CSV table of C-alpha atoms in Angstrom, one decimal:
chain,number,residue,atom,x,y,z
A,20,MET,CA,0.0,0.0,0.0
A,21,VAL,CA,1.4,3.4,-1.0
A,22,SER,CA,1.0,6.2,1.5
A,23,SER,CA,-0.7,9.4,0.3
A,24,LYS,CA,2.6,11.3,1.1
A,25,HIS,CA,4.6,8.9,-1.0
A,26,SER,CA,2.1,9.0,-3.8
A,27,LYS,CA,2.2,12.8,-3.9
A,28,GLU,CA,6.0,12.7,-4.0
A,29,LEU,CA,5.9,10.1,-6.8
A,30,ARG,CA,3.5,12.3,-8.8
A,31,ARG,CA,5.8,15.3,-8.4
A,32,LEU,CA,8.6,13.2,-9.8
A,33,ALA,CA,6.4,12.0,-12.7
A,34,LEU,CA,5.3,15.6,-13.5
A,35,SER,CA,8.9,16.8,-13.5
A,36,VAL,CA,9.8,14.6,-16.5
A,37,LEU,CA,6.9,15.7,-18.7
A,38,GLN,CA,7.1,18.5,-21.3
A,39,PRO,CA,3.5,19.2,-22.2
A,40,GLY,CA,1.9,21.7,-24.6
A,41,PHE,CA,-1.3,23.6,-24.0
A,42,VAL,CA,-3.8,25.7,-26.0
A,43,GLY,CA,-3.9,29.4,-25.8
A,44,THR,CA,-1.7,32.5,-25.7
A,45,GLU,CA,-2.1,32.8,-21.9
A,46,ALA,CA,-1.3,30.0,-19.5
A,47,PRO,CA,-4.4,28.0,-18.6
A,48,ALA,CA,-5.2,27.6,-14.9
A,49,TRP,CA,-4.5,23.9,-15.0
A,50,VAL,CA,-0.9,24.5,-16.3
A,51,LEU,CA,-0.2,26.9,-13.5
A,52,ARG,CA,-1.6,24.4,-11.0
A,53,GLU,CA,0.5,21.6,-12.3
A,54,ILE,CA,3.6,23.7,-12.2
A,55,GLY,CA,2.9,24.3,-8.6
A,56,ASP,CA,2.6,20.5,-8.1
A,57,GLY,CA,5.9,19.8,-9.8
A,58,LEU,CA,5.6,20.2,-13.6
A,59,ALA,CA,9.1,21.4,-14.6
A,60,SER,CA,8.7,22.1,-18.3
A,61,VAL,CA,6.2,23.2,-20.9
A,62,VAL,CA,6.5,23.4,-24.7
A,63,LEU,CA,5.2,26.1,-27.0
A,64,PHE,CA,3.7,25.6,-30.4
A,65,ALA,CA,2.4,28.1,-33.0
A,66,ARG,CA,-1.0,28.1,-31.4
A,67,ASN,CA,0.6,29.8,-28.3
A,68,ILE,CA,2.3,32.6,-30.3
A,69,VAL,CA,1.0,35.9,-31.6
A,70,SER,CA,4.3,37.8,-31.2
A,71,LEU,CA,7.6,37.5,-29.4
A,72,GLU,CA,6.5,40.3,-27.0
A,73,GLN,CA,3.4,38.2,-26.2
A,74,VAL,CA,5.6,35.1,-25.7
A,75,ALA,CA,7.7,37.1,-23.3
A,76,GLU,CA,4.6,38.0,-21.2
A,77,LEU,CA,3.5,34.3,-21.3
A,78,SER,CA,6.9,33.2,-20.2
A,79,GLY,CA,6.7,35.6,-17.3
A,80,GLN,CA,3.3,34.3,-16.3
A,81,LEU,CA,4.5,30.7,-16.3
A,82,ARG,CA,7.8,31.5,-14.4
A,83,ALA,CA,5.9,33.3,-11.7
A,84,GLU,CA,5.0,29.8,-10.6
A,85,ASN,CA,8.5,28.5,-10.9
A,86,PRO,CA,11.5,30.7,-11.9
A,87,ALA,CA,13.4,27.7,-13.1
A,88,LEU,CA,10.7,26.4,-15.4
A,89,ILE,CA,11.9,25.0,-18.7
A,90,ILE,CA,10.1,26.7,-21.6
A,91,ALA,CA,10.8,24.7,-24.8
A,92,ILE,CA,9.9,25.4,-28.4
A,93,ASP,CA,10.2,23.5,-31.7
A,94,GLU,CA,11.8,26.3,-33.7
A,95,GLU,CA,14.1,25.2,-36.5
A,96,ALA,CA,14.1,28.6,-38.1
A,97,GLY,CA,13.4,27.1,-41.5
A,98,ASP,CA,10.4,25.5,-43.1
A,99,VAL,CA,9.5,24.3,-39.5
A,100,THR,CA,8.9,27.5,-37.6
A,101,ARG,CA,6.7,28.4,-34.6
A,102,ILE,CA,7.7,32.0,-33.8
A,103,GLU,CA,7.0,33.0,-37.5
A,104,SER,CA,4.4,30.5,-38.4
A,105,ALA,CA,2.0,33.2,-39.5
A,106,THR,CA,4.5,34.9,-41.9
A,107,GLY,CA,7.1,32.3,-42.7
A,108,SER,CA,10.7,32.3,-41.3
A,109,THR,CA,12.9,35.3,-41.9
A,110,ARG,CA,15.9,32.9,-41.9
A,111,PRO,CA,16.8,30.1,-44.4
A,112,GLY,CA,16.6,26.6,-43.1
A,113,ASN,CA,19.3,24.0,-42.6
A,114,PHE,CA,19.6,22.8,-46.2
A,115,ALA,CA,20.2,26.3,-47.4
A,116,LEU,CA,22.9,26.9,-44.8
A,117,GLY,CA,24.5,23.6,-45.6
A,118,THR,CA,24.5,24.6,-49.3
A,119,VAL,CA,26.3,27.9,-48.5
A,120,ASP,CA,28.6,25.9,-46.3
A,121,ASP,CA,29.9,28.8,-44.2
A,122,THR,CA,30.0,27.7,-40.6
A,123,GLU,CA,30.4,31.2,-39.4
A,124,LEU,CA,27.2,32.2,-41.1
A,125,THR,CA,25.4,29.2,-39.7
A,126,GLU,CA,26.6,30.1,-36.2
A,127,SER,CA,25.6,33.8,-36.6
A,128,VAL,CA,22.1,32.8,-37.9
A,129,ALA,CA,21.6,30.5,-34.9
A,130,ALA,CA,22.9,33.1,-32.5
A,131,GLY,CA,20.4,35.7,-33.7
A,132,LEU,CA,17.6,33.2,-33.3
A,133,GLY,CA,18.9,32.3,-29.8
A,134,ARG,CA,18.9,36.0,-28.7
A,135,GLN,CA,15.3,36.3,-29.9
A,136,LEU,CA,14.2,33.2,-28.1
A,137,ARG,CA,16.1,34.1,-24.9
A,138,ALA,CA,14.5,37.6,-24.9
A,139,ALA,CA,11.1,35.9,-25.2
A,140,GLY,CA,11.8,33.6,-22.2
A,141,VAL,CA,12.5,30.4,-24.1
A,142,SER,CA,15.2,28.2,-22.6
A,143,LEU,CA,15.2,25.0,-24.8
A,144,ASP,CA,14.9,24.8,-28.6
A,145,TYR,CA,14.1,21.4,-30.1
A,146,ALA,CA,16.7,22.0,-32.8
A,147,PRO,CA,18.8,21.5,-34.9
A,148,SER,CA,18.0,18.5,-37.0
A,149,ALA,CA,21.3,16.5,-37.0
A,150,ASP,CA,19.8,14.0,-39.5
A,151,VAL,CA,21.8,13.3,-42.7
A,152,ASN,CA,19.2,13.3,-45.5
A,153,SER,CA,20.7,10.3,-47.3
A,154,ASN,CA,17.3,9.1,-48.6
A,155,PRO,CA,16.0,11.6,-51.2
A,156,ASP,CA,12.5,10.1,-50.8
A,157,ASN,CA,12.5,10.9,-47.0
A,158,PRO,CA,9.0,12.4,-46.4
A,159,ILE,CA,9.8,14.0,-43.0
A,160,ILE,CA,13.4,15.4,-43.1
A,161,GLY,CA,14.3,16.8,-46.5
A,162,VAL,CA,15.4,20.5,-46.3
A,163,ARG,CA,15.3,20.3,-42.5
A,164,SER,CA,18.7,18.6,-42.8
A,165,PHE,CA,22.0,20.4,-43.5
A,166,GLY,CA,22.6,18.1,-46.3
A,167,VAL,CA,23.4,14.6,-47.6
A,168,ASP,CA,27.1,14.5,-46.6
A,169,PRO,CA,27.8,13.6,-43.0
A,170,LYS,CA,30.8,15.9,-42.9
A,171,VAL,CA,28.7,18.9,-44.0
A,172,VAL,CA,25.9,18.0,-41.6
A,173,SER,CA,28.4,17.5,-38.7
A,174,ARG,CA,30.1,20.9,-39.0
A,175,HIS,CA,26.9,22.8,-39.4
A,176,THR,CA,25.2,21.0,-36.6
A,177,ALA,CA,28.1,22.0,-34.3
A,178,ALA,CA,28.1,25.6,-35.6
A,179,TRP,CA,24.3,25.9,-35.1
A,180,ILE,CA,24.6,24.6,-31.5
A,181,ARG,CA,27.4,26.9,-30.7
A,182,GLY,CA,25.5,29.9,-32.0
A,183,LEU,CA,22.2,29.1,-30.3
A,184,GLN,CA,23.8,28.2,-26.9
A,185,SER,CA,26.0,31.3,-27.0
A,186,ALA,CA,22.7,33.2,-26.5
A,187,GLY,CA,21.7,31.2,-23.5
A,188,VAL,CA,19.2,28.9,-25.2
A,189,ALA,CA,19.9,25.2,-25.1
A,190,ALA,CA,20.0,23.3,-28.4
A,191,CYS,CA,18.6,19.8,-28.8
A,192,ALA,CA,20.1,17.7,-31.5
A,193,LYS,CA,17.5,15.4,-33.2
A,194,HIS,CA,16.4,12.8,-34.1
A,195,PHE,CA,18.8,10.3,-32.6
A,196,PRO,CA,20.3,8.0,-33.9
A,197,GLY,CA,19.4,9.6,-37.2
A,198,HIS,CA,16.1,9.9,-39.2
A,199,GLY,CA,17.6,10.7,-42.6
A,200,ASP,CA,17.6,7.3,-44.3
A,201,VAL,CA,13.9,6.4,-44.0
A,202,ALA,CA,10.9,6.5,-46.2
A,203,VAL,CA,8.1,6.6,-43.6
A,204,ASP,CA,6.8,9.6,-41.7
A,205,SER,CA,7.0,8.7,-38.0
A,206,HIS,CA,4.0,10.9,-37.3
A,207,HIS,CA,1.9,8.1,-39.0
A,208,GLY,CA,3.9,4.9,-38.8
A,209,LEU,CA,7.2,3.3,-37.7
A,210,PRO,CA,10.1,3.8,-40.0
A,211,THR,CA,13.0,1.3,-40.2
A,212,TYR,CA,16.6,2.3,-40.6
A,213,GLY,CA,18.0,-1.0,-41.9
A,214,ALA,CA,21.8,-0.1,-42.1
A,215,ASP,CA,24.4,-2.2,-40.2
A,216,ARG,CA,26.4,-0.7,-37.4
A,217,ASP,CA,29.4,0.2,-39.5
A,218,GLU,CA,27.2,2.2,-41.9
A,219,ILE,CA,25.3,3.8,-39.1
A,220,ALA,CA,28.6,4.9,-37.5
A,221,ALA,CA,29.8,6.3,-40.8
A,222,GLN,CA,26.6,7.9,-42.0
A,223,ALA,CA,24.2,8.8,-39.2
A,224,LEU,CA,26.2,9.2,-36.0
A,225,PRO,CA,28.9,11.7,-37.0
A,226,PRO,CA,26.6,14.8,-36.6
A,227,PHE,CA,25.6,13.6,-33.1
A,228,ARG,CA,29.2,13.1,-32.1
A,229,ALA,CA,29.8,16.7,-33.4
A,230,ALA,CA,26.8,17.9,-31.4
A,231,LEU,CA,28.2,16.3,-28.2
A,232,ASP,CA,31.6,17.8,-28.9
A,233,ALA,CA,30.0,21.2,-29.3
A,234,GLY,CA,28.4,20.9,-25.8
A,235,VAL,CA,24.8,20.3,-26.8
A,236,ARG,CA,22.6,20.4,-23.7
A,237,ALA,CA,19.9,18.0,-24.9
A,238,VAL,CA,19.4,15.2,-27.5
A,239,MET,CA,16.0,14.2,-28.9
A,240,SER,CA,15.3,10.6,-29.7
A,241,GLY,CA,13.8,9.5,-32.9
A,242,HIS,CA,10.8,7.2,-33.3
A,243,LEU,CA,12.4,4.7,-35.7
A,244,LEU,CA,13.4,1.1,-35.6
A,245,VAL,CA,17.1,0.4,-35.9
A,246,PRO,CA,17.5,-3.4,-36.1
A,247,ALA,CA,21.3,-3.2,-35.9
A,248,TYR,CA,20.9,-2.1,-32.3
A,249,ASP,CA,17.4,-3.3,-31.4
A,250,PRO,CA,15.2,-5.3,-33.7
A,251,ASP,CA,12.1,-5.0,-31.4
A,252,LEU,CA,11.9,-1.5,-29.9
A,253,PRO,CA,11.9,2.0,-31.6
A,254,ALA,CA,14.9,4.1,-30.6
A,255,THR,CA,12.8,6.2,-28.2
A,256,LEU,CA,11.8,3.1,-26.2
A,257,SER,CA,15.1,1.2,-26.6
A,258,PRO,CA,17.6,0.9,-23.6
A,259,ARG,CA,20.1,-0.4,-26.1
A,260,ILE,CA,20.0,2.8,-28.1
A,261,LEU,CA,19.3,5.5,-25.4
A,262,ASP,CA,21.5,4.0,-22.7
A,263,GLY,CA,23.8,1.6,-24.5
A,264,LEU,CA,24.6,3.8,-27.6
A,265,LEU,CA,23.9,7.4,-26.6
A,266,ARG,CA,25.0,7.3,-22.9
A,267,GLN,CA,27.6,4.6,-22.7
A,268,GLU,CA,29.2,4.5,-26.2
A,269,LEU,CA,28.9,8.2,-27.1
A,270,GLY,CA,29.2,9.5,-23.6
A,271,PHE,CA,26.3,11.9,-23.5
A,272,GLU,CA,25.6,13.2,-20.0
A,273,GLY,CA,22.9,15.8,-20.7
A,274,MET,CA,19.1,15.5,-21.0
A,275,ILE,CA,17.4,13.1,-23.4
A,276,VAL,CA,14.1,14.3,-24.7
A,277,THR,CA,11.7,12.2,-26.7
A,278,ASP,CA,10.1,13.3,-29.9
A,279,ALA,CA,6.4,13.9,-29.5
A,280,ILE,CA,5.2,10.8,-27.7
A,281,GLU,CA,1.7,10.9,-29.3
A,282,MET,CA,3.2,10.3,-32.8
A,283,GLY,CA,1.9,7.2,-34.5
A,284,ALA,CA,5.3,5.4,-34.6
A,285,VAL,CA,5.1,4.7,-30.9
A,286,ALA,CA,1.6,5.6,-29.7
A,287,ASP,CA,0.0,3.2,-32.2
A,288,LEU,CA,2.0,0.4,-30.6
A,289,TYR,CA,1.7,1.2,-26.9
A,290,GLY,CA,-0.6,4.2,-26.4
A,291,ILE,CA,0.8,7.5,-25.3
A,292,ASP,CA,0.8,6.3,-21.7
A,293,GLY,CA,2.5,3.0,-22.4
A,294,ALA,CA,5.1,4.7,-24.7
A,295,THR,CA,5.8,7.2,-22.0
A,296,VAL,CA,6.6,4.6,-19.4
A,297,ARG,CA,8.7,2.6,-21.8
A,298,ALA,CA,10.7,5.7,-22.9
A,299,VAL,CA,11.6,6.6,-19.3
A,300,ILE,CA,12.5,2.9,-18.6
A,301,ALA,CA,14.7,3.0,-21.7
A,302,GLY,CA,16.6,6.1,-20.5
A,303,ALA,CA,14.6,9.2,-21.6
A,304,ASP,CA,14.6,12.0,-19.1
A,305,ALA,CA,11.9,14.2,-20.5
A,306,ILE,CA,8.7,13.3,-22.5
A,307,CYS,CA,7.6,15.8,-25.1
A,308,VAL,CA,3.8,15.7,-25.6
A,309,GLY,CA,1.1,18.1,-26.7
A,310,GLY,CA,1.6,18.9,-30.3
A,311,GLU,CA,-1.7,17.1,-30.8
A,312,ASN,CA,-2.7,16.0,-27.2
A,313,ALA,CA,-2.6,19.3,-25.3
A,314,GLU,CA,-5.3,18.8,-22.7
A,315,GLU,CA,-5.0,18.6,-18.9
A,316,ALA,CA,-6.2,15.1,-19.1
A,317,THR,CA,-3.1,14.1,-21.1
A,318,VAL,CA,-0.8,15.3,-18.3
A,319,GLY,CA,-2.9,13.4,-15.8
A,320,LEU,CA,-2.8,10.3,-17.9
A,321,LEU,CA,1.0,10.3,-18.3
A,322,ALA,CA,1.8,11.3,-14.8
A,323,GLY,CA,-0.5,8.6,-13.5
A,324,ALA,CA,1.0,6.0,-15.8
A,325,LEU,CA,4.5,6.7,-14.5
A,326,VAL,CA,3.3,6.6,-10.9
A,327,ASP,CA,1.6,3.3,-11.5
A,328,ALA,CA,4.6,1.8,-13.3
A,329,VAL,CA,6.8,2.6,-10.2
A,330,VAL,CA,4.2,1.1,-7.9
A,331,ARG,CA,4.0,-2.1,-10.0
A,332,GLY,CA,7.8,-2.3,-10.2
A,333,ASP,CA,8.0,-1.9,-14.0
A,334,LEU,CA,9.8,1.4,-13.7
A,335,SER,CA,12.4,1.7,-10.9
A,336,HIS,CA,12.1,4.6,-8.5
A,337,ASP,CA,15.8,5.3,-9.1
A,338,ARG,CA,15.4,5.6,-12.8
A,339,LEU,CA,12.6,8.1,-12.4
A,340,GLU,CA,14.7,10.0,-9.9
A,341,GLU,CA,17.6,10.0,-12.3
A,342,ALA,CA,15.5,11.4,-15.1
A,343,ALA,CA,14.0,14.1,-12.8
A,344,GLY,CA,17.5,14.9,-11.6
A,345,ARG,CA,18.7,15.5,-15.2
A,346,VAL,CA,15.7,17.8,-15.8
A,347,ARG,CA,16.5,19.7,-12.6
A,348,GLU,CA,20.1,20.1,-13.5
A,349,PHE,CA,19.1,21.5,-16.9
A,350,ALA,CA,16.6,23.8,-15.4
A,351,ASN,CA,19.2,25.2,-12.9
A,352,TRP,CA,21.7,25.8,-15.7
A,353,SER,CA,19.1,27.7,-17.7
A,354,ALA,CA,17.8,29.7,-14.8
A,355,GLY,CA,21.3,30.9,-13.9
A,356,LEU,CA,21.8,32.6,-17.3
A,357,SER,CA,21.2,36.3,-17.7
A,358,GLN,CA,18.7,37.8,-20.2
A,359,ALA,CA,20.2,40.9,-21.7
A,360,ASP,CA,18.3,41.5,-24.9
A,361,THR,CA,14.8,42.6,-25.5
A,362,VAL,CA,12.7,41.4,-28.4
A,363,ASP,CA,12.6,44.6,-30.3
A,364,THR,CA,16.5,45.1,-30.3
A,365,ILE,CA,17.2,42.0,-32.4
A,366,SER,CA,17.5,42.2,-36.2
A,367,SER,CA,16.8,39.3,-38.6
A,368,ASP,CA,18.7,40.9,-41.5
A,369,ILE,CA,21.4,38.2,-41.4
A,370,GLY,CA,18.6,35.7,-42.3
A,371,PHE,CA,17.8,37.4,-45.5
A,372,ALA,CA,21.5,37.8,-46.3
A,373,ALA,CA,22.0,34.0,-45.7
A,374,ALA,CA,19.0,33.2,-47.9
A,375,ARG,CA,20.4,35.2,-50.8
A,376,ARG,CA,23.7,33.4,-50.5
A,377,ALA,CA,21.9,30.0,-50.8
A,378,ILE,CA,20.4,30.8,-54.2
A,379,ARG,CA,21.7,28.7,-57.1
A,380,LEU,CA,20.9,29.1,-60.8
A,381,ALA,CA,20.9,26.5,-63.6
A,382,GLY,CA,20.4,26.9,-67.3
A,383,ALA,CA,20.5,30.1,-69.3
A,384,VAL,CA,18.8,32.0,-66.6
A,385,GLN,CA,20.9,35.1,-67.2
A,386,ASP,CA,19.4,35.4,-70.6
A,387,ALA,CA,15.9,35.5,-69.2
A,388,LEU,CA,16.5,37.8,-66.2
A,389,PRO,CA,15.5,40.3,-65.0
A,390,LEU,CA,11.9,39.7,-66.0
A,391,SER,CA,10.8,42.0,-68.7
A,392,ALA,CA,7.2,42.3,-67.5
A,393,ALA,CA,5.0,41.2,-64.7
A,394,PRO,CA,4.8,37.4,-64.9
A,395,HIS,CA,2.1,34.8,-64.4
A,396,VAL,CA,3.2,32.6,-61.4
A,397,VAL,CA,2.0,29.0,-61.0
A,398,GLU,CA,2.7,27.5,-57.6
A,399,PHE,CA,2.3,23.7,-57.3
A,400,VAL,CA,1.3,22.8,-53.7
A,401,ALA,CA,1.8,19.4,-52.2
A,402,THR,CA,0.6,18.3,-48.8
A,403,THR,CA,3.3,18.9,-46.2
A,404,ASN,CA,4.2,16.7,-43.3
A,405,LEU,CA,2.9,17.5,-39.8
A,406,ALA,CA,6.1,19.1,-38.6
A,407,ILE,CA,5.4,22.0,-41.0
A,408,GLY,CA,2.5,24.2,-40.0
A,409,LYS,CA,-0.3,24.3,-42.5
A,410,GLU,CA,-0.7,28.0,-41.7
A,411,THR,CA,2.8,28.9,-42.7
A,412,PRO,CA,2.9,30.7,-46.0
A,413,TRP,CA,5.6,30.0,-48.6
A,414,GLY,CA,6.3,30.7,-52.2
A,415,VAL,CA,7.6,33.3,-54.6
A,416,ALA,CA,4.4,34.9,-55.9
A,417,ALA,CA,3.7,37.2,-52.9
A,418,PRO,CA,7.1,38.8,-52.7
A,419,LEU,CA,7.2,39.0,-56.5
A,420,LEU,CA,3.9,40.8,-56.6
A,421,GLU,CA,5.3,43.4,-54.1
A,422,ARG,CA,8.2,44.1,-56.5
A,423,LEU,CA,6.3,43.7,-59.8
A,424,PRO,CA,2.7,45.0,-59.6
A,425,GLY,CA,0.5,43.2,-62.1
A,426,THR,CA,2.0,39.8,-61.3
A,427,THR,CA,-0.8,37.2,-61.4
A,428,ILE,CA,-0.9,34.0,-59.3
A,429,VAL,CA,-2.5,30.6,-59.3
A,430,ARG,CA,-1.9,27.8,-56.7
A,431,VAL,CA,-2.5,24.3,-57.9
A,432,GLY,CA,-2.7,21.1,-55.8
A,433,GLN,CA,-2.9,17.5,-56.9
A,434,GLN,CA,-6.7,17.4,-56.7
A,435,ASP,CA,-7.0,20.6,-58.8
A,436,LEU,CA,-5.1,18.8,-61.6
A,437,HIS,CA,-7.4,15.8,-61.5
A,438,SER,CA,-10.4,18.1,-62.0
A,439,LEU,CA,-8.9,19.8,-65.0
A,440,THR,CA,-9.1,18.2,-68.5
A,441,THR,CA,-6.3,20.4,-69.9
A,442,ALA,CA,-4.3,21.2,-66.8
A,443,PRO,CA,-1.4,23.2,-68.2
A,444,GLU,CA,-3.7,25.3,-70.4
A,445,ALA,CA,-6.3,25.9,-67.7
A,446,CYS,CA,-3.9,26.8,-64.9
A,447,ALA,CA,-1.0,28.5,-66.7
A,448,LEU,CA,-0.7,28.8,-70.4
A,449,GLU,CA,-3.8,30.9,-71.2
A,450,SER,CA,-3.0,33.4,-68.4
A,451,ALA,CA,0.6,33.6,-69.3
A,452,THR,CA,0.1,34.3,-73.0
A,453,GLY,CA,2.5,37.0,-74.1
A,454,ARG,CA,4.0,37.2,-70.6
A,455,PRO,CA,6.8,35.6,-68.6
A,456,LEU,CA,5.8,32.3,-66.9
A,457,VAL,CA,7.3,31.4,-63.5
A,458,VAL,CA,6.6,27.9,-62.1
A,459,VAL,CA,7.2,27.3,-58.4
A,460,VAL,CA,7.6,23.8,-57.0
A,461,ARG,CA,8.5,22.2,-53.7
A,462,ASP,CA,10.2,18.8,-53.8
A,463,ALA,CA,9.0,18.1,-57.3
A,464,SER,CA,11.2,15.0,-57.5
A,465,ARG,CA,9.3,13.4,-54.6
A,466,HIS,CA,5.8,14.0,-56.1
A,467,GLU,CA,5.1,12.3,-59.4
A,468,TRP,CA,2.1,14.4,-60.1
A,469,MET,CA,4.0,17.6,-59.7
A,470,ALA,CA,7.0,16.4,-61.8
A,471,ARG,CA,4.6,15.4,-64.5
A,472,ALA,CA,2.7,18.7,-64.5
A,473,LEU,CA,6.0,20.6,-64.5
A,474,GLY,CA,7.2,18.6,-67.5
A,475,ASP,CA,4.0,19.5,-69.3
A,476,LEU,CA,4.4,23.2,-68.7
A,477,ILE,CA,8.1,23.2,-69.7
A,478,ALA,CA,7.2,21.3,-72.9
A,479,ALA,CA,4.6,24.0,-73.8
A,480,ARG,CA,6.7,26.9,-72.6
A,481,PRO,CA,10.4,26.2,-72.8
A,482,ASP,CA,11.1,29.8,-71.7
A,483,ALA,CA,9.4,29.3,-68.3
A,484,ILE,CA,11.5,29.9,-65.2
A,485,VAL,CA,11.3,27.1,-62.6
A,486,VAL,CA,11.9,27.9,-58.9
A,487,GLU,CA,12.5,24.8,-56.8
A,488,MET,CA,12.0,25.5,-53.1
A,489,GLY,CA,12.6,22.0,-51.8
A,490,LEU,CA,15.3,19.5,-52.5
A,491,PRO,CA,16.9,20.2,-55.9
A,492,GLY,CA,16.4,16.7,-57.3
A,493,ALA,CA,17.3,16.0,-60.9
A,494,ALA,CA,17.7,19.0,-63.3
A,495,VAL,CA,14.8,19.7,-65.6
A,496,PRO,CA,16.3,19.3,-69.2
A,497,GLY,CA,16.4,22.7,-70.9
A,498,ALA,CA,14.7,24.6,-68.1
A,499,LEU,CA,15.8,27.8,-66.5
A,500,GLN,CA,16.0,27.0,-62.8
A,501,ILE,CA,16.4,28.8,-59.5
A,502,PHE,CA,17.1,26.7,-56.4
A,503,THR,CA,16.4,28.3,-53.0
A,504,HIS,CA,17.0,25.1,-50.9
A,505,GLY,CA,14.1,25.8,-48.7
A,506,ALA,CA,10.7,27.4,-48.6
A,507,THR,CA,11.0,30.0,-45.9
A,508,ALA,CA,9.8,33.6,-46.3
A,509,ALA,CA,13.5,34.7,-46.6
A,510,SER,CA,14.1,32.2,-49.4
A,511,GLY,CA,11.0,33.4,-51.3
A,512,VAL,CA,12.2,37.0,-51.0
A,513,ALA,CA,15.7,36.0,-52.2
A,514,ALA,CA,14.2,34.2,-55.3
A,515,ALA,CA,11.9,37.2,-56.1
A,516,GLU,CA,15.0,39.5,-56.0
A,517,VAL,CA,16.7,37.3,-58.5
A,518,LEU,CA,13.7,37.4,-60.8
A,519,VAL,CA,13.4,41.2,-60.8
A,520,GLY,CA,17.2,41.8,-61.0
A,521,ALA,CA,17.5,43.3,-57.6
A,522,ARG,CA,20.7,41.3,-56.9
């Protein structure tokens, strides 16, 4: 029989290892109450953010309950952005930075982001992605990676971490042991990384080693099966991977955070409560939850599951205390740092400069630029993965319209093409008669319908200019191409400047 005092202490321990999200731009009463009862962290998503000034007020409200509260955010400053989800990021993402391959630039971009986040009260950023995007069909990583070469990814992972942490915000290298060579989105199913240990050591682990060498404060586990280490359990739930590989072999002593525990790769197998218990048993110190399950009941469910697991003997009290201790150590480190900047003193100019440097041209683009008249712009839109906010704008048409009044725009999805009998003519060719045609795509090489539609347009209008805002893929024969290496707002502006001859 567990005494009520012991049960309360156990619940405080359980709460301390949770990093839940919530709904609203102000802290709900239940969140403040749970902080008082031992909750040591919260995580912010786009739904919590109107402006950085508002986030600073929210952070103050939360920390009034606990000055050492960890406030986390999933801000990659690329296609995946929370602080600029309504407008698109004013910085290029990882793939663009890896393309430029200037580590000082990468460090400066991350330092600027860090100062912004720190001024807003954020202490932990679930970034950078240290994944090597070795599978071009990867549906979840893509331009979130610094590249396809482990050496490039390693040096920019380290630079990004140094920059962010120089501003007093902890980085979190993800998704260990590497999510780049899979073909399944772990939001929906369980990916498998089938490489042997030698290949994993050469391909996936170098960026994580570089992250540890750079002093990264946290590492996020990935929801993927890695049979070379554990044929049965996903990395997030595997003692062989979290303790054996990350702790013992690589020597990481900081905080291990899980990827969102409600993702299908683990929740479909064990439920979010069962996955939470198994993750802590495996060696995770903090459980990220609330991207989708952001209710008070979720926190109650997970805390209760951890308490029950200790009572049953499935989860040792020592392991739960160890996890809570690492969270506490992290919180004390963060709380001891000063906050010098204010939100309105931080410029994002370096982000636009970096996006300009990431632009690459192919074909006889110089013969077609600058545009001689306001163009017609066709933007092909594919469904993005859940990491990218549906509300986040992207493209070239909007910044181009600002620079060339009279620009016309049409956005076309896969279903739109199915409903058109003469797709190219209906969506582009008629409107572009006698005018320049700009076609904007995003990962065209990964979407058969998009590649086919693009080919049809180029065949009909060989003078069309193609702007690829995702992974470059194979060159389009004979086409004039602009590659941005990401679909952030800064990348769209950089492409528009090229089109109008402003560079």
